[in-house]
Amino acid sequence: MGKRVTIVEVARETGLDNSTVSLALRGDRRIAEQTRLRVADVARRMNYVPNQLASALSSGRSRVIGVMLPGMENQFFAPHLEEFQAAAEQSKNAIAIKFCDWDPQRELAGLLQFCENRVDGVIWCPAGGSNEQLKATVEKLHAARMPFVILGGPSKMGHLVGMSEFSALKLGADYLVGLGHRRIGIATATRVPGLRGELHRNRLQRLRDALLAVGARVDAADIFETGDNEYGGVEFAIPLRERPAAERPTAIYAADDMLARAVVMGLRVAEIGVPSGMSVLGFDDAPRDASGPVPITSVSLEARGNGRAAIALLLDVIAGKIPPSPFRTIRLSPKIVERASCTGIPK
């Protein structure tokens, strides 16, 4: 492939010293505009590419932001990533993304690798696990002097951007009750192995509490659990078809939108209309909700707003505009995004 063109060669071609060329290529205003343009033209003709590693050694900045996420099964993090990328491009940073696949050991190893590679900061959405595990990981990040922002995780451990999950779940419960639904089913993926299943088991309890808090009826027979987040809706729907209409819930509240889409698919297979025979409410407002045969009404966790706030907060911490402590907490509010999968019950 041949050797890469160096700044020394660009300087030799222009007849300028290395430091002048370096400043010119960085757009430093101490260098005359005519000189900057001449250096840029020569660098372009020679196909010169800046050496970011060398720049990092001299500046102490890698200009790389690390992002650690649990996974992309539901595409929930796609809007976050779009916001991270937009902010990074504007601030002349790069984004390095890792997914731990809901494995706390991979998560820790990836975060430590970010520290070893001297990224400028990290946005981290914890996959879960015990408080002791989370605290141990946080302590390692603090010990490495790594600026970081936690996305939707525990508070008081670092700078945080997120919202109250229970408040978001209760907003959905209020919405369904406001439409006239009283007997409401719950769909969860509690049988998925590992931390992802643990997330659904915790969410099931909070969903039940949220529905009971607003006066809804939650029967044991109306709690549907699966190990297949994408297609498990079919196994829920077939038994529902066997029940008389009067013995079915009038709405199902799904623990996430991937499952909500699966429930809609299952109900359609069982020839139960959505929303004419049963309403379906999702949770998180992930991409793809607006497409499909029945667009999903969902509780939006404001993914795009969370992403925008998290990257802005981290960049301010890196720039020293915000001190490392006390930790900042930014709480966004959930909202209902109405589409076609929910309808009211006639009074």
Short mmCIF file of N, CA and C in Angstrom, two decimals, residues 76 152 162-177 203 206-211 213-214 253-257 281-285 297-303 306 331-337:
data_model
loop_
_atom_site.label_atom_id
_atom_site.label_comp_id
_atom_site.label_asym_id
_atom_site.label_seq_id
_atom_site.Cartn_x
_atom_site.Cartn_y
_atom_site.Cartn_z
N PHE A 76 -34.09 0.55 19.79
CA PHE A 76 -34.43 1.68 20.65
C PHE A 76 -33.31 2.72 20.68
N GLY A 152 -29.86 6.54 31.55
CA GLY A 152 -31.00 5.76 32.05
C GLY A 152 -30.66 4.75 33.11
N GLY A 162 -31.83 10.60 32.05
CA GLY A 162 -32.83 9.55 31.98
C GLY A 162 -34.17 10.03 32.46
N MET A 163 -35.02 9.08 32.84
CA MET A 163 -36.33 9.41 33.38
C MET A 163 -36.77 8.30 34.32
N SER A 164 -37.78 8.58 35.11
CA SER A 164 -38.33 7.59 36.03
C SER A 164 -39.11 6.54 35.24
N GLU A 165 -38.66 5.29 35.30
CA GLU A 165 -39.38 4.22 34.57
C GLU A 165 -40.79 4.06 35.11
N PHE A 166 -40.96 4.12 36.42
CA PHE A 166 -42.31 3.94 36.96
C PHE A 166 -43.24 5.05 36.50
N SER A 167 -42.75 6.29 36.46
CA SER A 167 -43.59 7.40 35.98
C SER A 167 -44.01 7.17 34.53
N ALA A 168 -43.07 6.66 33.72
CA ALA A 168 -43.39 6.38 32.32
C ALA A 168 -44.41 5.27 32.20
N LEU A 169 -44.23 4.20 32.99
CA LEU A 169 -45.19 3.10 32.97
C LEU A 169 -46.57 3.55 33.44
N LYS A 170 -46.59 4.39 34.46
CA LYS A 170 -47.87 4.88 34.98
C LYS A 170 -48.57 5.80 33.97
N LEU A 171 -47.78 6.55 33.20
CA LEU A 171 -48.39 7.40 32.16
C LEU A 171 -49.15 6.52 31.18
N GLY A 172 -48.57 5.39 30.78
CA GLY A 172 -49.28 4.47 29.89
C GLY A 172 -50.52 3.88 30.54
N ALA A 173 -50.42 3.54 31.82
CA ALA A 173 -51.58 3.01 32.54
C ALA A 173 -52.70 4.04 32.60
N ASP A 174 -52.35 5.28 32.90
CA ASP A 174 -53.34 6.37 32.92
C ASP A 174 -54.00 6.53 31.55
N TYR A 175 -53.19 6.41 30.50
CA TYR A 175 -53.72 6.57 29.15
C TYR A 175 -54.76 5.49 28.83
N LEU A 176 -54.45 4.24 29.14
CA LEU A 176 -55.40 3.16 28.85
C LEU A 176 -56.68 3.29 29.67
N VAL A 177 -56.53 3.62 30.94
CA VAL A 177 -57.72 3.82 31.79
C VAL A 177 -58.53 5.00 31.28
N ARG A 203 -39.67 -5.06 35.22
CA ARG A 203 -40.68 -4.21 34.58
C ARG A 203 -42.08 -4.77 34.77
N ARG A 206 -43.35 -3.56 38.06
CA ARG A 206 -43.69 -2.13 38.02
C ARG A 206 -44.93 -1.89 37.17
N LEU A 207 -45.08 -2.65 36.10
CA LEU A 207 -46.29 -2.53 35.28
C LEU A 207 -47.54 -2.88 36.08
N ARG A 208 -47.44 -3.98 36.82
CA ARG A 208 -48.59 -4.38 37.65
C ARG A 208 -48.91 -3.29 38.67
N ASP A 209 -47.88 -2.76 39.31
CA ASP A 209 -48.08 -1.72 40.32
C ASP A 209 -48.69 -0.46 39.69
N ALA A 210 -48.21 -0.10 38.51
CA ALA A 210 -48.71 1.11 37.84
C ALA A 210 -50.17 0.95 37.46
N LEU A 211 -50.54 -0.21 36.95
CA LEU A 211 -51.94 -0.43 36.56
C LEU A 211 -52.86 -0.47 37.77
N ALA A 213 -52.34 1.03 40.51
CA ALA A 213 -52.38 2.39 41.09
C ALA A 213 -53.43 3.27 40.44
N VAL A 214 -53.79 2.97 39.19
CA VAL A 214 -54.78 3.79 38.50
C VAL A 214 -56.14 3.09 38.45
N TYR A 253 -50.86 -4.19 27.61
CA TYR A 253 -49.76 -3.25 27.79
C TYR A 253 -48.48 -4.07 27.66
N ALA A 254 -47.71 -3.83 26.61
CA ALA A 254 -46.48 -4.59 26.37
C ALA A 254 -45.29 -3.90 27.03
N ALA A 255 -44.36 -4.72 27.52
CA ALA A 255 -43.21 -4.19 28.26
C ALA A 255 -42.20 -3.48 27.37
N ASP A 256 -42.22 -3.73 26.06
CA ASP A 256 -41.43 -2.94 25.13
C ASP A 256 -42.07 -3.04 23.75
N ASP A 257 -41.57 -2.25 22.82
CA ASP A 257 -42.26 -2.15 21.53
C ASP A 257 -42.01 -3.33 20.61
N LEU A 281 -50.77 -1.37 23.70
CA LEU A 281 -49.92 -0.22 24.00
C LEU A 281 -48.48 -0.69 24.17
N GLY A 282 -47.56 -0.04 23.49
CA GLY A 282 -46.14 -0.35 23.63
C GLY A 282 -45.46 0.55 24.64
N PHE A 283 -44.17 0.29 24.83
CA PHE A 283 -43.40 1.06 25.80
C PHE A 283 -42.00 1.26 25.27
N ASP A 284 -41.65 2.46 24.94
CA ASP A 284 -40.33 3.00 24.60
C ASP A 284 -40.33 3.77 23.28
N ASP A 285 -41.35 3.57 22.41
CA ASP A 285 -41.45 4.31 21.14
C ASP A 285 -40.20 4.11 20.30
N THR A 297 -49.18 2.51 19.10
CA THR A 297 -49.24 3.58 20.10
C THR A 297 -48.29 3.20 21.23
N SER A 298 -47.48 4.14 21.68
CA SER A 298 -46.43 3.78 22.64
C SER A 298 -46.15 4.90 23.62
N VAL A 299 -45.62 4.51 24.78
CA VAL A 299 -45.10 5.47 25.75
C VAL A 299 -43.69 5.82 25.31
N SER A 300 -43.47 7.05 24.90
CA SER A 300 -42.16 7.46 24.42
C SER A 300 -41.23 7.77 25.59
N LEU A 301 -40.06 7.14 25.57
CA LEU A 301 -39.03 7.43 26.56
C LEU A 301 -38.08 8.53 26.08
N GLU A 302 -38.51 9.23 25.02
CA GLU A 302 -37.77 10.39 24.51
C GLU A 302 -36.32 10.03 24.19
N ALA A 303 -36.15 8.96 23.40
CA ALA A 303 -34.80 8.49 23.07
C ALA A 303 -33.95 9.58 22.45
N ASN A 306 -33.05 12.19 25.05
CA ASN A 306 -32.06 11.66 25.99
C ASN A 306 -30.68 11.62 25.35
N ARG A 331 -33.47 14.89 34.03
CA ARG A 331 -34.63 14.01 33.93
C ARG A 331 -35.58 14.53 32.86
N LEU A 332 -35.83 13.72 31.85
CA LEU A 332 -36.80 14.08 30.83
C LEU A 332 -38.16 13.47 31.18
N SER A 333 -39.21 13.98 30.57
CA SER A 333 -40.57 13.48 30.84
C SER A 333 -41.05 12.61 29.69
N PRO A 334 -41.72 11.49 30.02
CA PRO A 334 -42.27 10.63 28.97
C PRO A 334 -43.50 11.26 28.34
N LYS A 335 -43.92 10.74 27.21
CA LYS A 335 -45.16 11.19 26.58
C LYS A 335 -45.77 10.05 25.80
N ILE A 336 -47.06 10.16 25.53
CA ILE A 336 -47.76 9.15 24.72
C ILE A 336 -47.68 9.57 23.26
N VAL A 337 -47.24 8.64 22.42
CA VAL A 337 -47.27 8.86 20.97
C VAL A 337 -48.41 8.01 20.42
#
